[in-house]
Amino acid sequence: MGAVKMIDIVTFGDPVLEKKAEAVAQYDKELLLFIDEMFTALEADKGIGLAAPQVGRSKRIFITELDDDKKRIFVNPEIVATSPDLVEYEEGCLSFPGLYFMVKRPASLRIQAFTEKGKSFTLEAEGLLARVILHEYDHLDGKLFIDRITPLKRERALLHFRKLLKM
Ligand SMILES: [Zn+2]
């Protein structure tokens, strides 16, 4: 077998990042292969979370891989509950290489989702895992982390980002 063409991560400016993603209808071999490719892309970029729209596929799928946690797959996820207490923490995004800022998000959450084989599960998460889940979940609704900061900070961040990319 030769090398397979791997999927690429799309960066800010690509309209797919601002679209609401569609539900996954079929749990088939194609889905398994796609999720495998997502993990390859995530690991190549040394990220901790990746959503399907970030590789140009407008589908409700995201994955996480934290150092102290197993690989996790969320298909057609729904955030069932979030804690009222918010925490602020520095975030990055593979679709905004080189850009980091403080974002406030709920400290913990409960999420219901399906595995890559279509089995339903519920997970309670806190700390970094909760943060990554909330960040990736936003991607499925076309929402980006720059939408979670003040307009002034957002403007500055985008200026900085365009300079980085020489847009
Ligand atoms: Zn992101």
mmCIF file of C-alpha atoms and ligand atoms in Angstrom:
data_model
loop_
_atom_site.group_PDB
_atom_site.id
_atom_site.type_symbol
_atom_site.label_atom_id
_atom_site.label_comp_id
_atom_site.label_asym_id
_atom_site.label_seq_id
_atom_site.Cartn_x
_atom_site.Cartn_y
_atom_site.Cartn_z
ATOM 1 C CA MET A 1 0.000 0.000 0.000
ATOM 2 C CA GLY A 2 1.293 3.424 -0.924
ATOM 3 C CA ALA A 3 0.900 6.539 1.151
ATOM 4 C CA VAL A 4 -2.677 7.703 1.410
ATOM 5 C CA LYS A 5 -3.474 11.327 0.729
ATOM 6 C CA MET A 6 -4.129 12.747 4.139
ATOM 7 C CA ILE A 7 -6.711 15.359 4.901
ATOM 8 C CA ASP A 8 -5.532 18.905 5.563
ATOM 9 C CA ILE A 9 -6.589 21.267 8.283
ATOM 10 C CA VAL A 10 -8.342 24.355 6.954
ATOM 11 C CA THR A 11 -7.627 27.735 8.477
ATOM 12 C CA PHE A 12 -9.775 30.754 9.238
ATOM 13 C CA GLY A 13 -11.226 32.343 6.128
ATOM 14 C CA ASP A 14 -12.574 29.069 4.747
ATOM 15 C CA PRO A 15 -16.401 29.344 4.860
ATOM 16 C CA VAL A 16 -16.767 25.724 6.021
ATOM 17 C CA LEU A 17 -15.574 26.885 9.459
ATOM 18 C CA GLU A 18 -18.545 29.211 9.850
ATOM 19 C CA LYS A 19 -21.236 26.792 8.690
ATOM 20 C CA LYS A 20 -23.497 24.687 10.891
ATOM 21 C CA ALA A 21 -22.431 21.078 10.342
ATOM 22 C CA GLU A 22 -24.855 18.312 9.364
ATOM 23 C CA ALA A 23 -25.677 15.251 11.437
ATOM 24 C CA VAL A 24 -23.950 11.990 10.550
ATOM 25 C CA ALA A 25 -26.569 9.678 9.038
ATOM 26 C CA GLN A 26 -24.568 6.494 8.522
ATOM 27 C CA TYR A 27 -22.167 4.656 10.777
ATOM 28 C CA ASP A 28 -20.242 2.882 8.070
ATOM 29 C CA LYS A 29 -16.703 2.039 7.039
ATOM 30 C CA GLU A 30 -16.272 5.429 5.419
ATOM 31 C CA LEU A 31 -16.943 7.071 8.782
ATOM 32 C CA LEU A 32 -14.315 4.882 10.481
ATOM 33 C CA LEU A 33 -11.743 5.760 7.827
ATOM 34 C CA PHE A 34 -12.544 9.445 8.072
ATOM 35 C CA ILE A 35 -12.141 9.417 11.861
ATOM 36 C CA ASP A 36 -8.797 7.623 11.467
ATOM 37 C CA GLU A 37 -7.668 10.370 9.128
ATOM 38 C CA MET A 38 -8.815 12.989 11.613
ATOM 39 C CA PHE A 39 -6.611 11.426 14.320
ATOM 40 C CA THR A 40 -3.658 11.398 11.916
ATOM 41 C CA ALA A 41 -4.191 15.103 11.183
ATOM 42 C CA LEU A 42 -4.619 15.898 14.891
ATOM 43 C CA GLU A 43 -1.437 14.075 15.840
ATOM 44 C CA ALA A 44 0.550 15.577 12.948
ATOM 45 C CA ASP A 45 -0.338 19.043 14.218
ATOM 46 C CA LYS A 46 0.127 18.047 17.872
ATOM 47 C CA GLY A 47 -3.361 19.222 18.740
ATOM 48 C CA ILE A 48 -5.669 18.013 21.508
ATOM 49 C CA GLY A 49 -8.971 18.348 19.682
ATOM 50 C CA LEU A 50 -10.252 18.498 16.122
ATOM 51 C CA ALA A 51 -13.705 18.925 14.582
ATOM 52 C CA ALA A 52 -14.702 17.661 11.123
ATOM 53 C CA PRO A 53 -15.332 21.176 9.693
ATOM 54 C CA GLN A 54 -11.656 21.893 10.415
ATOM 55 C CA VAL A 55 -10.725 19.362 7.764
ATOM 56 C CA GLY A 56 -13.313 20.735 5.353
ATOM 57 C CA ARG A 57 -16.087 18.242 6.145
ATOM 58 C CA SER A 58 -19.278 19.837 7.432
ATOM 59 C CA LYS A 59 -20.318 16.905 9.643
ATOM 60 C CA ARG A 60 -21.129 16.677 13.352
ATOM 61 C CA ILE A 61 -18.012 14.814 14.485
ATOM 62 C CA PHE A 62 -15.144 15.797 16.733
ATOM 63 C CA ILE A 63 -12.278 14.003 18.440
ATOM 64 C CA THR A 64 -10.100 14.710 21.464
ATOM 65 C CA GLU A 65 -6.731 13.362 22.534
ATOM 66 C CA LEU A 66 -5.297 14.769 25.740
ATOM 67 C CA ASP A 67 -1.958 13.635 27.164
ATOM 68 C CA ASP A 68 -3.541 12.103 30.245
ATOM 69 C CA ASP A 69 -6.693 10.838 28.591
ATOM 70 C CA LYS A 70 -7.624 8.290 25.942
ATOM 71 C CA LYS A 71 -8.598 9.076 22.373
ATOM 72 C CA ARG A 72 -12.240 10.104 22.336
ATOM 73 C CA ILE A 73 -14.711 10.246 19.458
ATOM 74 C CA PHE A 74 -17.965 12.208 19.531
ATOM 75 C CA VAL A 75 -20.457 11.731 16.697
ATOM 76 C CA ASN A 76 -23.725 13.750 16.622
ATOM 77 C CA PRO A 77 -23.004 15.153 20.103
ATOM 78 C CA GLU A 78 -25.367 17.221 22.240
ATOM 79 C CA ILE A 79 -24.226 19.192 25.265
ATOM 80 C CA VAL A 80 -26.877 18.237 27.814
ATOM 81 C CA ALA A 81 -25.804 20.492 30.672
ATOM 82 C CA THR A 82 -23.081 22.955 31.613
ATOM 83 C CA SER A 83 -22.077 24.226 35.046
ATOM 84 C CA PRO A 84 -22.978 27.833 35.865
ATOM 85 C CA ASP A 85 -19.429 28.565 37.023
ATOM 86 C CA LEU A 86 -17.090 29.792 34.317
ATOM 87 C CA VAL A 87 -13.318 29.484 34.121
ATOM 88 C CA GLU A 88 -10.913 31.468 31.986
ATOM 89 C CA TYR A 89 -8.056 29.650 30.296
ATOM 90 C CA GLU A 90 -5.746 30.158 27.348
ATOM 91 C CA GLU A 91 -6.932 28.492 24.141
ATOM 92 C CA GLY A 92 -5.489 27.865 20.732
ATOM 93 C CA CYS A 93 -7.114 26.433 17.617
ATOM 94 C CA LEU A 94 -5.563 24.441 14.777
ATOM 95 C CA SER A 95 -7.527 26.636 12.357
ATOM 96 C CA PHE A 96 -5.816 29.743 13.793
ATOM 97 C CA PRO A 97 -2.165 28.692 13.947
ATOM 98 C CA GLY A 98 -0.135 30.904 16.268
ATOM 99 C CA LEU A 99 -3.131 32.563 17.901
ATOM 100 C CA TYR A 100 -3.891 32.123 21.598
ATOM 101 C CA PHE A 101 -6.067 33.960 24.052
ATOM 102 C CA MET A 102 -8.014 33.669 27.235
ATOM 103 C CA VAL A 103 -11.557 32.368 26.803
ATOM 104 C CA LYS A 104 -14.205 31.950 29.500
ATOM 105 C CA ARG A 105 -16.186 28.723 29.439
ATOM 106 C CA PRO A 106 -18.244 26.578 31.820
ATOM 107 C CA ALA A 107 -16.034 24.577 34.219
ATOM 108 C CA SER A 108 -17.834 21.284 33.624
ATOM 109 C CA LEU A 109 -20.449 19.712 31.404
ATOM 110 C CA ARG A 110 -22.412 16.646 30.485
ATOM 111 C CA ILE A 111 -22.460 15.539 26.867
ATOM 112 C CA GLN A 112 -24.409 12.838 25.046
ATOM 113 C CA ALA A 113 -22.972 11.510 21.806
ATOM 114 C CA PHE A 114 -22.479 8.408 19.681
ATOM 115 C CA THR A 115 -19.376 6.352 19.115
ATOM 116 C CA GLU A 116 -18.019 5.757 15.620
ATOM 117 C CA LYS A 117 -20.132 2.583 15.652
ATOM 118 C CA GLY A 118 -23.361 4.350 16.541
ATOM 119 C CA LYS A 119 -23.489 3.433 20.226
ATOM 120 C CA SER A 120 -24.920 6.165 22.460
ATOM 121 C CA PHE A 121 -22.944 7.304 25.510
ATOM 122 C CA THR A 122 -22.987 10.069 28.089
ATOM 123 C CA LEU A 123 -19.875 11.670 29.540
ATOM 124 C CA GLU A 124 -19.288 14.138 32.343
ATOM 125 C CA ALA A 125 -16.179 16.228 31.889
ATOM 126 C CA GLU A 126 -14.336 18.981 33.725
ATOM 127 C CA GLY A 127 -11.006 20.747 33.475
ATOM 128 C CA LEU A 128 -9.140 20.657 30.180
ATOM 129 C CA LEU A 129 -11.334 17.896 28.720
ATOM 130 C CA ALA A 130 -14.468 20.020 29.280
ATOM 131 C CA ARG A 131 -12.756 22.987 27.640
ATOM 132 C CA VAL A 132 -11.673 21.015 24.590
ATOM 133 C CA ILE A 133 -15.146 19.489 24.223
ATOM 134 C CA LEU A 134 -16.813 22.930 24.380
ATOM 135 C CA HIS A 135 -14.330 24.382 21.881
ATOM 136 C CA GLU A 136 -14.789 21.518 19.406
ATOM 137 C CA TYR A 137 -18.557 21.436 19.880
ATOM 138 C CA ASP A 138 -18.657 25.128 18.903
ATOM 139 C CA HIS A 139 -16.978 24.230 15.602
ATOM 140 C CA LEU A 140 -19.991 22.054 14.719
ATOM 141 C CA ASP A 141 -22.223 25.116 14.983
ATOM 142 C CA GLY A 142 -19.858 27.266 12.947
ATOM 143 C CA LYS A 143 -18.802 29.122 16.057
ATOM 144 C CA LEU A 144 -15.124 29.969 16.544
ATOM 145 C CA PHE A 145 -13.162 30.855 19.638
ATOM 146 C CA ILE A 146 -12.769 34.423 18.387
ATOM 147 C CA ASP A 147 -16.557 34.690 18.752
ATOM 148 C CA ARG A 148 -16.155 34.082 22.483
ATOM 149 C CA ILE A 149 -14.041 37.154 23.234
ATOM 150 C CA THR A 150 -14.806 40.886 23.241
ATOM 151 C CA PRO A 151 -15.154 42.607 19.829
ATOM 152 C CA LEU A 152 -12.032 44.698 20.491
ATOM 153 C CA LYS A 153 -9.923 41.658 21.344
ATOM 154 C CA ARG A 154 -11.383 39.881 18.346
ATOM 155 C CA GLU A 155 -10.383 42.708 16.025
ATOM 156 C CA ARG A 156 -6.849 42.790 17.408
ATOM 157 C CA ALA A 157 -6.559 39.021 17.174
ATOM 158 C CA LEU A 158 -7.659 39.015 13.536
ATOM 159 C CA LEU A 159 -5.207 41.792 12.636
ATOM 160 C CA HIS A 160 -2.448 39.791 14.250
ATOM 161 C CA PHE A 161 -3.592 36.606 12.523
ATOM 162 C CA ARG A 162 -3.705 38.234 9.067
ATOM 163 C CA LYS A 163 -0.176 39.504 9.614
ATOM 164 C CA LEU A 164 0.959 36.024 10.571
ATOM 165 C CA LEU A 165 -0.588 34.555 7.442
ATOM 166 C CA LYS A 166 0.299 37.625 5.333
ATOM 167 C CA MET A 167 -3.338 37.756 4.191
HETATM 168 ZN ZN ZN B 1 -10.670 25.122 17.072
#
